[in-house]
Tab-separated table of C-alpha atoms in Angstrom:
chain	number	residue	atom	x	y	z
Y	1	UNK	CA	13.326	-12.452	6.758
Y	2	UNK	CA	10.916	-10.606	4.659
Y	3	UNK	CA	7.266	-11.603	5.252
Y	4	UNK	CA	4.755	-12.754	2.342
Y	5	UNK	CA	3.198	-9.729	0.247
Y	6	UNK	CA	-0.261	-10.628	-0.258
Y	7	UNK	CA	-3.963	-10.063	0.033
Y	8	UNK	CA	-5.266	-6.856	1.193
Y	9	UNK	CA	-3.332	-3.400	0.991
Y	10	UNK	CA	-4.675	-0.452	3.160
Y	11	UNK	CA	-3.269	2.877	1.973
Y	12	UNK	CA	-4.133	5.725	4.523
Y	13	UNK	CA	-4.996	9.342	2.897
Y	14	UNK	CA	-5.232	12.523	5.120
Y	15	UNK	CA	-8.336	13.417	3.560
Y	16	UNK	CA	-10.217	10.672	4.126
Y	17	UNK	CA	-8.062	9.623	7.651
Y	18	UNK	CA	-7.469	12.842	9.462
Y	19	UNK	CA	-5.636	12.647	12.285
Y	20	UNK	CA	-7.974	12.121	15.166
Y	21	UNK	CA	-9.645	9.262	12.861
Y	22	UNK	CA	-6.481	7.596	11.684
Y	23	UNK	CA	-6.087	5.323	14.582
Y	24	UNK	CA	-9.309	3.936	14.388
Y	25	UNK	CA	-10.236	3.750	10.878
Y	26	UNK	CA	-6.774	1.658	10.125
Y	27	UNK	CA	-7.555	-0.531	13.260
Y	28	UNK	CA	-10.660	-1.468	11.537
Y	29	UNK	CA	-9.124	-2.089	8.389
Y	30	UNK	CA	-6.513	-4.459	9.873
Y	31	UNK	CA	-9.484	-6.357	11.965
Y	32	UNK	CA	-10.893	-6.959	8.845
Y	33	UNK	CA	-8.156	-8.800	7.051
Y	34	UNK	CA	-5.887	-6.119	5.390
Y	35	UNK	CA	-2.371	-7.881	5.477
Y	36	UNK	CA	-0.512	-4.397	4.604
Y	37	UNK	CA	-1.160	-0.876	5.920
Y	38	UNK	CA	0.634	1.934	4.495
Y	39	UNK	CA	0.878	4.828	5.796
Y	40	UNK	CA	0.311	8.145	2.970
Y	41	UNK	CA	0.730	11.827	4.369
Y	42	UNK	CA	2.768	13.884	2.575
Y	43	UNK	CA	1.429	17.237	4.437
Y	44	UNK	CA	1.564	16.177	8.369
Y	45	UNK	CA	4.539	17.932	10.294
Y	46	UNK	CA	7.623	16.032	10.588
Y	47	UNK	CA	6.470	15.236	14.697
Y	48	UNK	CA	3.215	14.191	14.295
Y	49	UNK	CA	4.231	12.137	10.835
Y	50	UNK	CA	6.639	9.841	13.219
Y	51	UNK	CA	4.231	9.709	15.940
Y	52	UNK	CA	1.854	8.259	13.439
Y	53	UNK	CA	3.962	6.018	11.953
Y	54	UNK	CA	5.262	4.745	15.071
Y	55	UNK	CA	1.802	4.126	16.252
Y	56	UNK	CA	0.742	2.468	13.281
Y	57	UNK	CA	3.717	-0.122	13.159
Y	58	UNK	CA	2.364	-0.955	16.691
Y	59	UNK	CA	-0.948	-1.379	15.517
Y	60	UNK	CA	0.005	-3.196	12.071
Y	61	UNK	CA	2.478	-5.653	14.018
Y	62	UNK	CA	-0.760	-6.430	17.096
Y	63	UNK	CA	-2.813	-7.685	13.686
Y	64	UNK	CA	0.693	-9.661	12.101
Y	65	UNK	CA	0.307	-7.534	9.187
Y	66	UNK	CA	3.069	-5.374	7.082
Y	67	UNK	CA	3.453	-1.473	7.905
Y	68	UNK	CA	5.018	0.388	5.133
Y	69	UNK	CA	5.959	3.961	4.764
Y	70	UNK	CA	5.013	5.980	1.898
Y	71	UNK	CA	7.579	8.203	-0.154
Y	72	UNK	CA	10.034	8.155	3.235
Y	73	UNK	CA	12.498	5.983	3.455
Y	74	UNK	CA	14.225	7.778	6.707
Y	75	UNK	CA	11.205	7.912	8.094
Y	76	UNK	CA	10.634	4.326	7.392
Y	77	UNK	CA	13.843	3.459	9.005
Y	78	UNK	CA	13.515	5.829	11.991
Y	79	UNK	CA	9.973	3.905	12.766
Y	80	UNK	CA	11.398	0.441	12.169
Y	81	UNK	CA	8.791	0.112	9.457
Y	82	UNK	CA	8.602	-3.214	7.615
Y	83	UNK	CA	9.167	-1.042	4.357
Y	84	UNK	CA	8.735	1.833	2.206
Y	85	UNK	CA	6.952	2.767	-1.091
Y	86	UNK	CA	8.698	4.592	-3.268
Y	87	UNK	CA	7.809	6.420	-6.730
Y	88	UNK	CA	9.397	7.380	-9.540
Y	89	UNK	CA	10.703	10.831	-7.791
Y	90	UNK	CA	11.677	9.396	-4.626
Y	91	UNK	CA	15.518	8.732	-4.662
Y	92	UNK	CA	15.541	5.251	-6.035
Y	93	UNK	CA	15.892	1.864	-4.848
Y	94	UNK	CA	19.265	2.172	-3.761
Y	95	UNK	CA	19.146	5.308	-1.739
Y	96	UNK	CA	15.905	3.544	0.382
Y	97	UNK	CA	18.106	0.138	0.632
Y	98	UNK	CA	20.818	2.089	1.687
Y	99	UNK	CA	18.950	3.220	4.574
Y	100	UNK	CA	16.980	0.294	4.835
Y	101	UNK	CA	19.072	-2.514	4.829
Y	102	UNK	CA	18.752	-5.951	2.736
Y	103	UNK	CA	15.917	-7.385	5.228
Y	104	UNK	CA	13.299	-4.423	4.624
Y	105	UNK	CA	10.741	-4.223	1.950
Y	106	UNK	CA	10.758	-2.004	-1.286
Y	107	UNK	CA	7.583	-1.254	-3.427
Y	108	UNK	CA	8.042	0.840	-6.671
Y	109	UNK	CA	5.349	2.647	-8.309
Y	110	UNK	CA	5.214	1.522	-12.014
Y	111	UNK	CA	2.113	2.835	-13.719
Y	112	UNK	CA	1.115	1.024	-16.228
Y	113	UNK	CA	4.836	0.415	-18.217
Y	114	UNK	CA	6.323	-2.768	-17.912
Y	115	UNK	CA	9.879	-0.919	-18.684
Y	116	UNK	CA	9.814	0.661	-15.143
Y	117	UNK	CA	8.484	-2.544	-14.051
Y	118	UNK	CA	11.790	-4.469	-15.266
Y	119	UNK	CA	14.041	-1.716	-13.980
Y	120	UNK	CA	12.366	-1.475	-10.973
Y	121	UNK	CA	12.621	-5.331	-10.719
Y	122	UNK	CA	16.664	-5.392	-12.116
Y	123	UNK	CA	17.195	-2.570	-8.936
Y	124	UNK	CA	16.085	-5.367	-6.053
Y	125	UNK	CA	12.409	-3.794	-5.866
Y	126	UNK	CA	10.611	-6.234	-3.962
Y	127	UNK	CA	7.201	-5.848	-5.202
Y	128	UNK	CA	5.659	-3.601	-8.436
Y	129	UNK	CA	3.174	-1.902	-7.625
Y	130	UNK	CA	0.916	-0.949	-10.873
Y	131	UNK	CA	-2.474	0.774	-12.202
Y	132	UNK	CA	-4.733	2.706	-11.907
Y	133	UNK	CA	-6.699	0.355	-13.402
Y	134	UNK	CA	-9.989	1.699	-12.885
Y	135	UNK	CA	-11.749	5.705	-11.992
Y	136	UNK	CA	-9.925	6.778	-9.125
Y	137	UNK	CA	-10.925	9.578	-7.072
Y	138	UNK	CA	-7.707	9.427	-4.897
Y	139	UNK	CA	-5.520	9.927	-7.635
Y	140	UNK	CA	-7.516	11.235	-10.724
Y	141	UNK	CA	-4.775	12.257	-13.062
Y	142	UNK	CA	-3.127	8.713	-12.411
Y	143	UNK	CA	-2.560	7.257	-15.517
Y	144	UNK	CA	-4.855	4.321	-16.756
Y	145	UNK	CA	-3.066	0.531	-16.769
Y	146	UNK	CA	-4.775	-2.088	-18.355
Y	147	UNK	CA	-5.246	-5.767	-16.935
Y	148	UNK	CA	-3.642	-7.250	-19.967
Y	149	UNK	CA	-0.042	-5.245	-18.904
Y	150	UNK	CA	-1.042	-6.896	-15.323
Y	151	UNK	CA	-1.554	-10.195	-16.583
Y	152	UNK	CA	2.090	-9.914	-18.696
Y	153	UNK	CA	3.618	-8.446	-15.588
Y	154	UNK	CA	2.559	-11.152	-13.027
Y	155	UNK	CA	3.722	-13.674	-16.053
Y	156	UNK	CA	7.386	-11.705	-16.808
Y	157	UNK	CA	8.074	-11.222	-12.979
Y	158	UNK	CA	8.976	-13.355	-9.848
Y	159	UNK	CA	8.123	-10.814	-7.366
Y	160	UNK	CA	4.515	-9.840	-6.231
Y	161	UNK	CA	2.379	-7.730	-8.044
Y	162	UNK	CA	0.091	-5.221	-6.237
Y	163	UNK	CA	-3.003	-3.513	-8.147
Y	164	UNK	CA	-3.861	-0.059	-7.016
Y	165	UNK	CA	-6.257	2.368	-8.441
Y	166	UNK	CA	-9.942	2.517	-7.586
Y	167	UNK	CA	-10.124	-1.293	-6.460
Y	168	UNK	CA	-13.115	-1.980	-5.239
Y	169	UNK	CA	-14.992	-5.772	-3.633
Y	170	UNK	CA	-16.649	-5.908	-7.020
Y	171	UNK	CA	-13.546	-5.356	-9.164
Y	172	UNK	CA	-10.872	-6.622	-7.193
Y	173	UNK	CA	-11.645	-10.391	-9.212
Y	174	UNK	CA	-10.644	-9.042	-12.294
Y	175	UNK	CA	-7.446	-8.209	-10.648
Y	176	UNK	CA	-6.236	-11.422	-8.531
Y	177	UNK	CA	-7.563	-13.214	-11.839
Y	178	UNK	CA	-5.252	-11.609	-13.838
Y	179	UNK	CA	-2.287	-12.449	-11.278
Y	180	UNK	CA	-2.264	-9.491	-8.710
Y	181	UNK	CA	-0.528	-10.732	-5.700
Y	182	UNK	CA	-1.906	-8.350	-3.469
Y	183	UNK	CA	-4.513	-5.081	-4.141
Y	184	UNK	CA	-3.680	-1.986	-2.700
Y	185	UNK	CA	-7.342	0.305	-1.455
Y	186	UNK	CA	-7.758	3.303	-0.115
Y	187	UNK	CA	-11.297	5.345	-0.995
Y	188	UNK	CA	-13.343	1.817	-1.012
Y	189	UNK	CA	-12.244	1.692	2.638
Y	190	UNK	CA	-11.556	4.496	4.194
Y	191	UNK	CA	-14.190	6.422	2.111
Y	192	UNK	CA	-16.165	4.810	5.059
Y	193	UNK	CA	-15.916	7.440	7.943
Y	194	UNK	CA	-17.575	4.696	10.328
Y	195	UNK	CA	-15.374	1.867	11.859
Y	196	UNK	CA	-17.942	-0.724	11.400
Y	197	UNK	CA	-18.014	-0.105	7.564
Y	198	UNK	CA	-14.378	-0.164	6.896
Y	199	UNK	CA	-14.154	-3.478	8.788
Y	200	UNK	CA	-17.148	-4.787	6.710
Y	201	UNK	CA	-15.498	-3.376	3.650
Y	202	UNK	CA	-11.832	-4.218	4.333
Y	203	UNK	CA	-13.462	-7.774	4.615
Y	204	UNK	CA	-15.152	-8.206	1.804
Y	205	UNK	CA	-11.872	-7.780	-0.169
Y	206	UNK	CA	-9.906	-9.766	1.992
Y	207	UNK	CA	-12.227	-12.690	1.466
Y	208	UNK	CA	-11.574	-12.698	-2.115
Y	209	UNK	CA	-7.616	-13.828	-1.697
């Protein structure tokens, strides 16, 4: 049975979680609210990525919140994630389901363009996830969304909606307003390199679902 996709979505980034901080920094995250953790390193080896991952879902499943795999869908099935989150590049929705199964969750990157939105949505995605919709310093060359194509993609679509790019406790409003199911952070968290401050962070945006 796939579990509710809402509220707060931790993304981890090696830059800002290196390895001996990972742990720790999404432990705080996940005591202060975030419902979904995913886990983002595309330059780890392949040993260390599924000790990580493994030790995450632990983790993520302690606090009864999601643990998705970036980019990996083998991965994601190796670690007995709750899901992976694929791009445009990544092999598609039926490769991951494939691996996957019919029970595991499957989030597609769509920008800002409601036509990968409905094809992502026509494959069995089981949430969009869209933006940037504000400066991001993660992802810099992301291309801008707009909160109108949210708003029309949270009306169009019955599947959850997450908002990504440079979300923020003072922007996030604009972004549930307009429909967001759930908003996907990274920098406005774990830009924080002490636990205390990603907890008080994580739950200031958690408090706003």
């Amino acid at each position: 049975m796939k579990q509710n996709i809402q509220g707060l979505y931790a993304i981890t980034d090696p830059t800002l979680t290196p390895d001996e901080h990972l742990l720790p920094a999404a432990e705080a995250a996940l005591f202060g609210g975030a419902r979904l953790l995913q886990y983002r390193d595309k330059t780890a080896p392949p040993d260390l990525r599924r000790r990580r991952a493994s030790q995450l879902r632990a983790l993520c499943h302690e606090y009864e919140a999601l643990f998705i795999v970036n980019d990996d869908p083998a991965l994601a099935a190796e670690v007995n994630a709750d899901g992976v989150h694929i791009g445009q590049s990544d092999g598609g929705i039926a490769t991951a389901r494939a691996l996957l199964g019919d029970n595991r969750i499957i989030g597609v990157t769509c920008h800002g363009d409601l036509t990968l939105a409905r094809e992502a949505a026509a494959a069995g995605a089981d949430y969009l996830a869209m933006g940037r919709f504000f400066p991001s310093r993660t992802k810099p060359q992301a291309p801008p969304a707009e909160i109108a194509t949210l708003k029309q993609a949270c009306g169009e679509f019955h599947l959850p909606v997450v908002a990504i790019g440079g979300v923020n406790a003072d922007n996030a409003p604009l972004l549930i307003q307009a429909g967001a199911a759930s908003v996907a952070v990274i920098e406005a968290l774990f830009g924080h390199s002490d636990p205390a401050d990603i907890e008080a962070a994580a739950r200031r945006i958690s408090t706003l679902f």
